[in-house]
Structures are given as structure tokens and as C-alpha cells.
XYZ file of C-alpha atoms in Angstrom:
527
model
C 107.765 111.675 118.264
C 107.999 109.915 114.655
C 107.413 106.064 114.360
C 110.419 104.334 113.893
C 110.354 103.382 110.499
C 109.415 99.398 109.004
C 111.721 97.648 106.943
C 110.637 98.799 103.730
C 110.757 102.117 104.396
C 114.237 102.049 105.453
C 115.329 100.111 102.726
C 113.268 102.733 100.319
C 115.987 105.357 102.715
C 118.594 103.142 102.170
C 118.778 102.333 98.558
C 117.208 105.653 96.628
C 119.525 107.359 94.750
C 121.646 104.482 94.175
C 123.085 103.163 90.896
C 123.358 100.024 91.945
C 122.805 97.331 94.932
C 123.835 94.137 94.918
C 122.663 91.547 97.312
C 118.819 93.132 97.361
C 117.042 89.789 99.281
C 119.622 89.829 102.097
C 119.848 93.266 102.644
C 115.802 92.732 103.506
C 116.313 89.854 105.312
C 118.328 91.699 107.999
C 116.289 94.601 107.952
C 113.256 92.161 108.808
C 115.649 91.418 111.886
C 117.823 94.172 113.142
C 119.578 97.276 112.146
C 121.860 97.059 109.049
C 125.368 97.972 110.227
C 127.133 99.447 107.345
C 130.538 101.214 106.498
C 131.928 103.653 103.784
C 135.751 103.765 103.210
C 138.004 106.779 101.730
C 141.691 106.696 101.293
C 143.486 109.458 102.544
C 144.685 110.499 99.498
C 144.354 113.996 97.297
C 142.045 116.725 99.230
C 138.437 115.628 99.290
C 135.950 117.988 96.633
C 132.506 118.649 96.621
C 131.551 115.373 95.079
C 132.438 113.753 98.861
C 128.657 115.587 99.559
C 127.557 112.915 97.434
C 128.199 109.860 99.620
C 127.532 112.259 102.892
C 124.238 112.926 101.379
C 123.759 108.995 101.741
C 124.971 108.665 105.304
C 122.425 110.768 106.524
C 119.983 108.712 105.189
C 121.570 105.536 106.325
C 121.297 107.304 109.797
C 117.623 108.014 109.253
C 117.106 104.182 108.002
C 118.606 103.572 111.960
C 121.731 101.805 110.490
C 124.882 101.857 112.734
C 127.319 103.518 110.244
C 131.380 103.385 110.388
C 133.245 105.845 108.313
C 136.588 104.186 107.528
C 139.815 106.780 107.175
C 141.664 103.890 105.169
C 144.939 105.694 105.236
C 147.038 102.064 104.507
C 145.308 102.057 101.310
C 146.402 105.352 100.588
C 149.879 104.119 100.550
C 149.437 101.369 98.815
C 147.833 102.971 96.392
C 151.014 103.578 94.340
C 152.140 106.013 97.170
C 149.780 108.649 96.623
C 150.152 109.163 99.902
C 153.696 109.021 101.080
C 154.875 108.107 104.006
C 155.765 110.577 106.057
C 152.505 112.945 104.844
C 149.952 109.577 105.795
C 149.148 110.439 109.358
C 148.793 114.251 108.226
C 146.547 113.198 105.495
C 144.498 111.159 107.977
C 144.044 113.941 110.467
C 142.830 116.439 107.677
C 140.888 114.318 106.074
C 139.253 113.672 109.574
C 138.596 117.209 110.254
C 137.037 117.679 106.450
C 134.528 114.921 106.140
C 133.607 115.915 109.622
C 132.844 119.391 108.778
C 131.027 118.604 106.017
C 128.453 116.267 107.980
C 127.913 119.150 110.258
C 127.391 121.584 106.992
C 124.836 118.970 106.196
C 123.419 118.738 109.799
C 124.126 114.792 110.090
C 125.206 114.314 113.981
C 128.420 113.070 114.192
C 128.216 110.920 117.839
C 125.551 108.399 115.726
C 129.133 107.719 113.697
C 131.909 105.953 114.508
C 134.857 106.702 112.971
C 138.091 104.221 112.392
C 141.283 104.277 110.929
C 143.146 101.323 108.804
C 145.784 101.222 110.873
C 144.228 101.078 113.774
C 143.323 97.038 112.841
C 145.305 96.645 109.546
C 148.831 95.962 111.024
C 146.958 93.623 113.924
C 148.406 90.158 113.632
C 145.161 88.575 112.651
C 144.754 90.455 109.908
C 148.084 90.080 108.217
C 147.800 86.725 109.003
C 144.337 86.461 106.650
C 145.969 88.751 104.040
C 148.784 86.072 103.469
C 145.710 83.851 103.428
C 143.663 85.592 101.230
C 147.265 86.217 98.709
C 147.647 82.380 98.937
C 144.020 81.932 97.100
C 144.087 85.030 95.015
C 144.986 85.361 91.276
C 147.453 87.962 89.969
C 144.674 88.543 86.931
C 141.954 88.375 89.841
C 143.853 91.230 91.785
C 144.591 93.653 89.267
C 141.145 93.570 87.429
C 139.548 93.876 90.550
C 141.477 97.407 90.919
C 141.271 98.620 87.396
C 139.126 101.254 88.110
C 140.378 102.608 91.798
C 144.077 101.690 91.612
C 146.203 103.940 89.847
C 147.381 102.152 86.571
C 150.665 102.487 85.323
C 152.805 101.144 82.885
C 154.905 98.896 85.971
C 152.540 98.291 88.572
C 153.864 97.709 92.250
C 152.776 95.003 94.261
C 151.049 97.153 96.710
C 148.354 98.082 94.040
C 147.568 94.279 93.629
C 147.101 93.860 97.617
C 144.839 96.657 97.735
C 141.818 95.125 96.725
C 142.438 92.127 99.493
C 142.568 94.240 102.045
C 139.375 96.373 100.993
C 137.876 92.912 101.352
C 139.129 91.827 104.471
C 137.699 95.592 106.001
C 134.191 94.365 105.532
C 134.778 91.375 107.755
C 136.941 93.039 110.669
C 134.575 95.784 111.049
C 131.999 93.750 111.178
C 129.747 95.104 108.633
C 126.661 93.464 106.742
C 127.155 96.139 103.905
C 129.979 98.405 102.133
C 128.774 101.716 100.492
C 131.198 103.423 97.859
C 130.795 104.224 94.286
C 129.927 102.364 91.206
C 133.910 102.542 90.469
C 134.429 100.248 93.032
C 132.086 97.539 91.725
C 134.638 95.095 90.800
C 136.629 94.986 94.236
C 133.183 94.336 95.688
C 132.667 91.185 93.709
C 136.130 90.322 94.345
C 135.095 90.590 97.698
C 131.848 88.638 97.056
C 134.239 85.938 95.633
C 137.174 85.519 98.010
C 135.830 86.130 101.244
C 133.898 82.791 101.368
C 136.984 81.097 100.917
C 138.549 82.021 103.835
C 134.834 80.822 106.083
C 133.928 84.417 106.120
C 130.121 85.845 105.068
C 129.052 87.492 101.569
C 128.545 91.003 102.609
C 125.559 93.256 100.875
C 127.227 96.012 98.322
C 126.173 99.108 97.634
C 126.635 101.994 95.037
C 126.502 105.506 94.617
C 126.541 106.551 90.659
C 129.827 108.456 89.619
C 129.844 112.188 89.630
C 130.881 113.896 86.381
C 133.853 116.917 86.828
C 133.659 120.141 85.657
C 135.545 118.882 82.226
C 132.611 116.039 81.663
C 135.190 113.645 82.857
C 135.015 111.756 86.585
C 135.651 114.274 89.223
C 139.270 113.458 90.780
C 141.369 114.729 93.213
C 144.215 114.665 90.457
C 142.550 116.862 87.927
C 142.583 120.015 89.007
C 140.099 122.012 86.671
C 137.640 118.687 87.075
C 136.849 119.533 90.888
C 136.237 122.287 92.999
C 138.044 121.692 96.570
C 136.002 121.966 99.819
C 138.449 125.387 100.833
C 138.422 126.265 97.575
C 138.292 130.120 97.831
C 135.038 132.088 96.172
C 137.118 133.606 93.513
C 138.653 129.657 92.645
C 135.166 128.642 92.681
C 134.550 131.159 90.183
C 137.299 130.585 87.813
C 136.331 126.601 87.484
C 132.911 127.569 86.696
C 133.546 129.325 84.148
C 136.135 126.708 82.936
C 133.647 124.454 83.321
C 131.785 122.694 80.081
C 128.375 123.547 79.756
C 127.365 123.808 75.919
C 123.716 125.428 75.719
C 121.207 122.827 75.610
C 123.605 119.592 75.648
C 122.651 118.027 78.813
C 125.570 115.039 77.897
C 128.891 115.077 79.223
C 127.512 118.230 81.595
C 129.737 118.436 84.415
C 127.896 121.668 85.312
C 124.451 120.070 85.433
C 125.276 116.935 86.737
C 126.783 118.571 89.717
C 123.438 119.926 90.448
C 121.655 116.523 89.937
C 123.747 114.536 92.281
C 125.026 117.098 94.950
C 122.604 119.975 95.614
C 118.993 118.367 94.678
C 119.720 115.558 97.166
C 120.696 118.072 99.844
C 117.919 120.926 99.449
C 115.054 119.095 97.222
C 114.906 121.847 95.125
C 117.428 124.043 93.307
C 116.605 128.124 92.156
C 118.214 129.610 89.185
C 119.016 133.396 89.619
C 118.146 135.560 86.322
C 117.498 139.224 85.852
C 114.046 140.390 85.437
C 114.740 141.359 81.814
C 115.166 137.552 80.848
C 112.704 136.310 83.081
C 113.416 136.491 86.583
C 114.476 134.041 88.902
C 112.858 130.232 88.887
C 112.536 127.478 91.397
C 112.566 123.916 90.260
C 111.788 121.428 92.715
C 112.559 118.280 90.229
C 115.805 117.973 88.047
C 114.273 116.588 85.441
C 112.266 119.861 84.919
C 115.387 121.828 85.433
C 117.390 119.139 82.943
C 114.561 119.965 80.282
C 114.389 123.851 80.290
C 118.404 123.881 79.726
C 117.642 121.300 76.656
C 115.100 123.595 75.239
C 117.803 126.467 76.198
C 115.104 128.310 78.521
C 117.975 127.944 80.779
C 121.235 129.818 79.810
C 124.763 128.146 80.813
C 125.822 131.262 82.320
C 122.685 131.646 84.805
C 123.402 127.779 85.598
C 127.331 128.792 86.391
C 126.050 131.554 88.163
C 123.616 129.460 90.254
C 125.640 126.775 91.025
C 128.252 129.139 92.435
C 125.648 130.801 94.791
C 124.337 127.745 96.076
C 127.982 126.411 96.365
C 129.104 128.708 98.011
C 126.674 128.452 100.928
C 127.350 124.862 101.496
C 130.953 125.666 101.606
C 131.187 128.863 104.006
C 130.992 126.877 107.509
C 133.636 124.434 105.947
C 135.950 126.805 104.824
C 135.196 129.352 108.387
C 136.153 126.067 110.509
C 139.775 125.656 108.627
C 140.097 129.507 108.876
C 141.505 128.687 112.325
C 145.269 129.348 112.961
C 145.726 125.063 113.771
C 143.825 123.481 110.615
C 145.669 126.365 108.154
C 148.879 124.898 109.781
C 147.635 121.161 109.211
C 146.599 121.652 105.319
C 149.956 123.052 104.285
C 151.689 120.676 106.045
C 149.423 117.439 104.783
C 149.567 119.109 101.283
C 152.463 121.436 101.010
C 152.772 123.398 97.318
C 155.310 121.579 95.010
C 155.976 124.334 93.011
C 156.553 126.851 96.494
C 160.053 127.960 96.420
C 162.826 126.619 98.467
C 164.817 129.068 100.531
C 167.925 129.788 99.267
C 171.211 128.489 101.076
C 173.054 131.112 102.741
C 175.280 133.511 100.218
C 174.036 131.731 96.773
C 173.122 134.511 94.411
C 170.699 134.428 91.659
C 168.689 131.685 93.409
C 165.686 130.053 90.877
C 162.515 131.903 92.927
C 160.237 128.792 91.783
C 159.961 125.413 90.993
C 160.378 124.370 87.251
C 158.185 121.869 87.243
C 155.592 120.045 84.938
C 152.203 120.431 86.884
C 152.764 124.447 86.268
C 151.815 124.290 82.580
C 147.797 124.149 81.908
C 147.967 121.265 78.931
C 144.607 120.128 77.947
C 142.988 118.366 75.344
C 141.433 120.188 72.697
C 138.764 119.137 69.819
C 139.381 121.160 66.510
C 136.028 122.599 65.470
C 137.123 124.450 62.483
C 140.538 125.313 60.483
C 141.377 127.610 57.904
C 144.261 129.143 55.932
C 145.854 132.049 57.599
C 144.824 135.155 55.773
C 148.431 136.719 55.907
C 151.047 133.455 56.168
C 150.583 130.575 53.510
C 152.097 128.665 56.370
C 150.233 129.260 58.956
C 146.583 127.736 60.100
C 144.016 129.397 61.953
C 142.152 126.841 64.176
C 139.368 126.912 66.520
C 139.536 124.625 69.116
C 137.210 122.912 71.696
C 138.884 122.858 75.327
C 135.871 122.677 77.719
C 135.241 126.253 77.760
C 132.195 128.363 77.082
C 133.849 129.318 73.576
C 136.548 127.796 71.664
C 139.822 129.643 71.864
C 141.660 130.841 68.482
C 145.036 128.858 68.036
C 147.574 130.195 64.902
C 149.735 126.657 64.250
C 152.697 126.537 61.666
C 151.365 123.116 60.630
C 150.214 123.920 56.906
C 153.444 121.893 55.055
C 153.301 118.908 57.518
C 149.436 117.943 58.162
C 146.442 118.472 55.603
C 143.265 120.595 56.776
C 141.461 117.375 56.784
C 143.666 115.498 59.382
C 143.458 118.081 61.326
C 139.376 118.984 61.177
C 137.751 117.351 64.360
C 140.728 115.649 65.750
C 141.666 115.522 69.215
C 144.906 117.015 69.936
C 146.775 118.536 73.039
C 146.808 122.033 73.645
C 149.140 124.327 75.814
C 146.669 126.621 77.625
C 148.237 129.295 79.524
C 150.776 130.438 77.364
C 150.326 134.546 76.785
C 148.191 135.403 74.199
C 150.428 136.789 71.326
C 149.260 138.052 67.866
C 150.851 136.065 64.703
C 150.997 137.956 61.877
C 147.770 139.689 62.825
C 146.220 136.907 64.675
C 146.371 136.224 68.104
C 146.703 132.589 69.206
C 145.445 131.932 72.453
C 147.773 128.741 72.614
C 149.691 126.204 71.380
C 148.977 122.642 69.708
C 152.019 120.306 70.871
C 153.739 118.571 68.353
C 156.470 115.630 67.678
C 158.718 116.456 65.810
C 161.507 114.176 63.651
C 165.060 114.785 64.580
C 167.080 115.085 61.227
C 166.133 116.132 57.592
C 163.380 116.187 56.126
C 161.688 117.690 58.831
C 158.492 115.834 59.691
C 155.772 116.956 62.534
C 152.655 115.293 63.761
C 149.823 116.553 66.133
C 150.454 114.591 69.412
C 147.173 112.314 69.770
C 145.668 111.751 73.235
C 143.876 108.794 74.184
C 140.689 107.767 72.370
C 137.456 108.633 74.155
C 138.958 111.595 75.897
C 136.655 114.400 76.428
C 138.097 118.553 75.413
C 139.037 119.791 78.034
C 140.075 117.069 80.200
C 143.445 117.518 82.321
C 147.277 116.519 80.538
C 149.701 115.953 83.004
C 152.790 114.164 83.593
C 153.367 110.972 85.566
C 153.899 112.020 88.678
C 152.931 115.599 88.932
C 149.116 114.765 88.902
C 148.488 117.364 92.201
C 149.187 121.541 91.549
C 147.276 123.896 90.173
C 148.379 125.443 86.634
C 150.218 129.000 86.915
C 147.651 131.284 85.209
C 149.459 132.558 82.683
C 153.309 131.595 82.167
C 155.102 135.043 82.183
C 157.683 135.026 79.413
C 160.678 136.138 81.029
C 160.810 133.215 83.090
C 160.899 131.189 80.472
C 158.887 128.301 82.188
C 157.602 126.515 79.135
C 161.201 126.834 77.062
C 162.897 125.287 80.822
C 160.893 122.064 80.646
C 160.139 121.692 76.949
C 163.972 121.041 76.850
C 163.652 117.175 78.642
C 160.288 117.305 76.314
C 160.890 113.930 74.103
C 158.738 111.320 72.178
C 160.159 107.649 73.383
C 161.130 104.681 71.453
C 157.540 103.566 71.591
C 155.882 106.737 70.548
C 155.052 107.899 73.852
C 155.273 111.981 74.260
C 157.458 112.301 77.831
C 159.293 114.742 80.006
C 162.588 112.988 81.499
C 161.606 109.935 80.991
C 157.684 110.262 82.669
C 154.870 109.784 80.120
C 152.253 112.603 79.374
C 149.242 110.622 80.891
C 145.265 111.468 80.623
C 142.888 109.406 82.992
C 142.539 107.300 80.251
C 146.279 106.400 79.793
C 149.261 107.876 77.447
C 149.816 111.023 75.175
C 151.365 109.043 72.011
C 152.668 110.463 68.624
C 151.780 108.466 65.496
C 155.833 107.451 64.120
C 158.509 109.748 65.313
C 159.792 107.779 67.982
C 162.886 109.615 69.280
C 161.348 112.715 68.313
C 161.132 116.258 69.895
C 158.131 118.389 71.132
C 157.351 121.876 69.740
């Protein structure tokens, strides 16, 4: 039998890996006395993604440390949370999200009856506690509240009320369930110095905070639960896995911005210690690395290919994912993810005797808009109209795009701007050239005709997710067939608003770093 370990060991078990800890001389002090009793919330929100193995990865080594460890389902917040988890889907959302983090820390071979596991509303609506929340509002600035969720609160152009509570009560959790210490992600740094701040003024302790560094998505960008092509779902099937790999940006030997790469640092190394890429013979067999930073420096020198990366991730993926996806194979959690996450754009059934019923939703989250960076444009060789770009959108190779912008925006605007791209239109050859999609445009209303380049945000990375308020969830069709006339069916509530912002019925186009805007043409069209 192993010695228990000392107090520096388990704080080494405790803190590696971390981006950040805060409260280092009290977190020793208690482990001088006793075990540390510690507690990582998620909000039962969008399905979790492999980047959840991240934080499991650090419960089993809070286990190993001896710390009594509470996993919090914190399915209030998830309402409050500008109802990204609505009502009547909250306790489904709970249960699956109960069954998924549970299956993954038995994929990982942490043993679930060392964990205790608690729901918000299981304390949240207690009389005590809304008591202290009234408390804790009457002490509490509006600025306070609202910078303290900037980075985990949805923003939006006119927040709700809820999102400015939501912070409070992540506060308030650390002192009902009697933790010394919250674990979450670096993104949650500032509610845990608003919690650091407000919870002494209410007579209740400082609590010891704790942070995992953010994992990167497939598009370079965080990995969300909203971005579909930035995550790979934990049911994800083999072939989806596939298709987001090879999505995925991985630019040989650029080791910035690597979604790819920094998927292997912070999910696989920590879980197997070493990580094997899988080559042919001819170009040098396979190779086991058993430090990233080795691995990290072969695909800088380009010893490493980004397709034998892809196609070792995937393998190694894919075995962490089998027993998770062969324990929702049964007939009761298939009923219990449809019905926590049913498909928006899944056709309603017809009403007896209608004829000529639409078969599918028309609905914004079925176009695949992106953000593109133009690498290179030229003159069509066959239309003096017509430019032939090539444009970054977080793929292995930039994608050939034919624009009829050559009378409204010089070669030199255009040349490594960002602009937003329509992805899964069908390839069609123009005048000889086929475009593999389309840039979207504003467009001025009356004569003369002016058109500018919608602009997303600046800082966005290519490839990162366009979507419109409120349609954040859905994957992309594949490709938009033509006869259903998908694009031309929502392009017609397409509009740029009085303030320049590019919109579809009155919802702005949105990137996780805020609105799609045009430069002028307020009032505009899109083309």
C-alpha cells in the first residue's frame, strides 16, 4: 500500500497543469491541516465536448491529492444564462449532462462513489439562499456584476437581469457547499475575484481559486458548445470526428492559433503521458513522443505533417470516446439526448390534409458562414468584372471564390482583409472558374449601386463560426441543394440595420467576438 501523500506533494497534484491559482499560502495552510474540499461547477447548457476531459483530467488528480471533490450540475445558471437553457429542456439538460460527465470519469478510470454530485436547485431556491442573494444584490454594483461575467455570460446588445445575478450566485455556491476552493477555467477569473470581493461582506470566508488554461477549438478560437466546427461532441460519430479534423486549422509548422495541436497538449498528454503519431514506413514510420514540447518542435521544423497529426488525433480520439458513445447507444439515453437537445431544423409533421408541406426548417443555423482571410486576388482571366480570390477559412487549403466585386472595391481593399464567406453553397464554375463560395456583401438600395465586403469583428481568426443571434446550436447542412432554394429563402429577411449591423429579421450576424457590421450602407441589402 502507497504512503498517503504530504502536503506538498498534493499540492504539486493539485496545482500542475494549472494556468493560474490564486490564494497559493492558504491553500497550504489547509493542506498542513486537513483535506482540501473542493468543487467544479458546469451549467447545463450546450452538449459537453472533448475539452470537458480537460477539467476531468484534474479531478482525478484532486482525488489522488485526497481532496473531497463536489461536481456541481448548476442547471439555475443555465437559465439564467440568457436562457440557453430553457425552461422546460433544464431538468433534461441536467439529467444528460449527469449521465455524460459521468461516463467520461469512468472512460478515464476516476471512481465515481469518491464524488459527490449536486444540483443548483437542489439548494438554490432554499430560503436562505435567496435570502443572501437579495443580500449580496443590495451590496453589489451593476458595473461590478456585468464585468464580473464578461467572459462566461453571454453578451448581447440588451442584457437581461438574469445575466447580472449570475455571477452572485456562482459566489454564494462556494459558501453553501462548503468548499475551501472552486476549480473552473481561466475564463472564469473575474467572477472568482468578484467572489473574493463580495463574499466577505456578507461575514462569509475568501475561498482559494483555481484555474485550468483555456482550450483552443478546432478553428484556433475557444472551444464552445455554440460553434459547431470549433468542437468535437462526446457522441460525435467517427465519420463527424473525421470531417472536423479535417476542417480543422493546422498550417504546417505554425504551432500558433493550433487548435489541432493544442488539443493534444491539454487533453490527451495529460491523460496517457505520451502521445504516438501514426506514419507510413515510406515517410518514416510511426513515432512516440513522451513530452509535447518534443512533439510541438518536430511539427515546427515540419518533421511532423498536419495530416499525420489529424490522423493521430482521430485514432487516439476515438478510443477515448468508444465507451462514451457504447453507454448512450442504449435505447433510454438515445431517447434522453433528442429530447434534451431536439434538432431545430427536423421537420414538423404536417397537419392532416395540407399539401405541399415545407419538408424542413428554413432556418439560419443551416447555412455554413465563416470568416475568411483573403490570401491572394486577381483579375478574372475571362470577365473584366469578375475577381478570382483565394481565401483563408481554417482549412488545410484555401478555397477558390469568383466575386463580381471588380467596379465596387479595389484589389488592394480587398488583399488580406477579413471578410465573411458562405461555405456550403455548391461549387459552380463562373465563366470557367469554379467558386467554391460566396463573399457576403451590403449592398445600397437605390442608384448608384454601391457594395462593400461585410467586415467581421477585429481579431477574429479564418475560419471561426458566423451565426445569427439566436441560432448559435445546429450543425450546417453540407451542401445547400439548389432546388430548395435555402440560401435565396433566408437571404430575403437578409438586411444591414440603421447602425450598420448585417441582420436576418431583425437578429444580428454575431461572431464570439460580437457583430458582423458593414462600413456605410445602413439600410442596405445582402448579396
Amino acid at each position: 500500500m502507497e504512503p498517503a501523500p504530504g502536503p506538498q506533494e498534493k499540492y504539486h497534484l493539485i496545482t500542475r497543469n494549472l494556468q493560474e491559482v490564486l490564494g497559493e499560502d492558504k491553500l497550504m495552510a489547509i493542506l498542513k491541516e486537513r483535506e482540501l474540499k473542493i468543487y467544479w461547477g458546469t451549467a447545463t447548457t450546450g452538449k459537453p465536448h472533448v475539452a470537458y476531459f480537460v477539467p476531468m483530467s484534474k479531478i482525478a488528480d484532486f482525488l489522488k491529492a485526497g481532496c473531497e471533490v463536489t461536481i456541481l450540475f448548476a442547471d439555475l445558471h443555465a437559465y439564467l444564462d440568457n436562457m440557453k437553457a430553457p425552461w422546460e429542456l433544464l431538468e433534461l439538460r441536467t439529467r444528460y449532462y449527469e449521465n455524460v460527465i459521468k461516463a467520461m470519469l469512468e472512460s478515464i478510470g476516476v471512481p465515481l462513489e469518491k464524488l459527490k454530485f449536486v444540483r443548483g436547485t437542489d439548494y438554490q431556491l432554499s430560503k436562505e439562499y435567496t435570502l443572501d442573494v437579495y443580500r449580496l444584490s443590495s451590496v453589489v454594483t451593476q458595473h461590478d456584476a456585468k464585468k464580473a461575467g464578461a467572459e462566461v455570460v453571454k453578451q448581447v446588445e440588451h442584457p437581461l437581469l438574469s445575466g447580472l445575478l449570475y455571477p452572485g450566485l456562482q459566489a454564494l455556491d462556494e459558501e453553501y457547499l462548503k468548499a475551501d476552493a472552486q476549480f473552473g477555467g481561466v475564463d472564469q477569473r473575474k467572477i472568482f475575484t468578484f467572489a473574493e470581493k463580495y463574499l466577505p461582506s456578507l461575514g462569509y470566508a475568501k475561498r482559494v481559486h483555481l484555474m485550468n488554461p483555456m482550450v483552443p477549438g478546432l478553428t484556433g478560437s475557444k472551444m464552445s458548445s455554440s460553434e459547431e466546427d470549433s468542437k468535437i461532441d462526446l457522441l460525435d460519430r467517427k465519420e463527424d470526428v473525421k470531417k472536423k479534423l479535417k476542417k480543422a486549422f493546422c498550417e504546417p509548422g505554425n504551432v500558433e492559433n493550433n487548435g489541432v495541436l493544442s488539443f493534444i497538449k491539454h487533453v490527451l498528454f495529460p491523460l496517457k503521458s505520451e502521445f504516438v503519431i501514426l506514419r507510413e514506413e515510406k515517410w518514416g514510420g510511426n513515432k512516440t513522443y513522451t513530452t509535447y514540447e518534443a512533439l510541438e518542435k518536430d511539427f515546427a521544423e515540419q518533421v511532423v505533417h498536419p495530416g499525420d497529426l489529424k490522423n493521430s488525433v482521430e485514432v487516439a480520439l476515438n478510443k477515448l470516446l468508444d465507451p462514451i458513445r457504447e453507454k448512450f447507444n442504449s435505447p433510454e439515453l438515445k431517447k434522453l439526448t433528442n429530447a434534451a437537445y431536439p434538432n431545430p431544423s427536423k421537420a414538423k409533421p404536417a397537419e392532416k390534409g395540407t399539401k405541399n408541406s415545407e419538408p424542413e426548417d428554413v432556418i439560419p443555423s443551416r447555412l455554413d458562414i465563416r470568416v475568411g482571410k483573403v490570401i491572394s486576388v486577381e483579375k478574372h482571366p475571362d470577365a473584366d468584372s469578375l475577381y478570382v480570390e483565394k481565401i483563408d477559412v481554417g482549412e488545410p487549403e484555401p478555397r477558390t471564390v469568383v466575386s463580381g466585386l471588380v467596379q465596387f472595391v479595389p484589389k488592394e481593399q480587398l488583399q488580406d482583409r477579413l471578410v465573411v464567406l458562405l461555405c456550403n453553397l455548391k461549387p459552380q464554375k463562373m465563366r470557367g472558374v469554379e467558386s467554391q463560395g460566396m463573399v457576403l456583401c451590403a449592398s445600397s438600395v437605390g442608384e448608384p449601386r454601391q457594395v462593400e465586403p461585410l467586415d467581421p469583428p477585429a481579431g477574429c481568426c479564418a475560419g471561426e463560426r458566423v451565426y445569427v443571434e439566436g441560432y448559435e446550436g445546429g450543425e450546417p447542412d453540407d451542401e445547400l441543394k439548389p432546388k430548395k432554394k435555402v440560401f435565396e429563402k433566408l437571404q430575403a429577411d437578409f438586411c444591414i440595420s440603421e447602425d450598420c449591423v448585417a441582420q436576418w429579421k431583425q437578429k444580428n450576424f454575431l461572431t464570439k467576438l460580437g457583430r458582423v457590421c458593414c462600413k456605410s450602407l445602413k439600410g442596405g441589402s445582402i448579396s
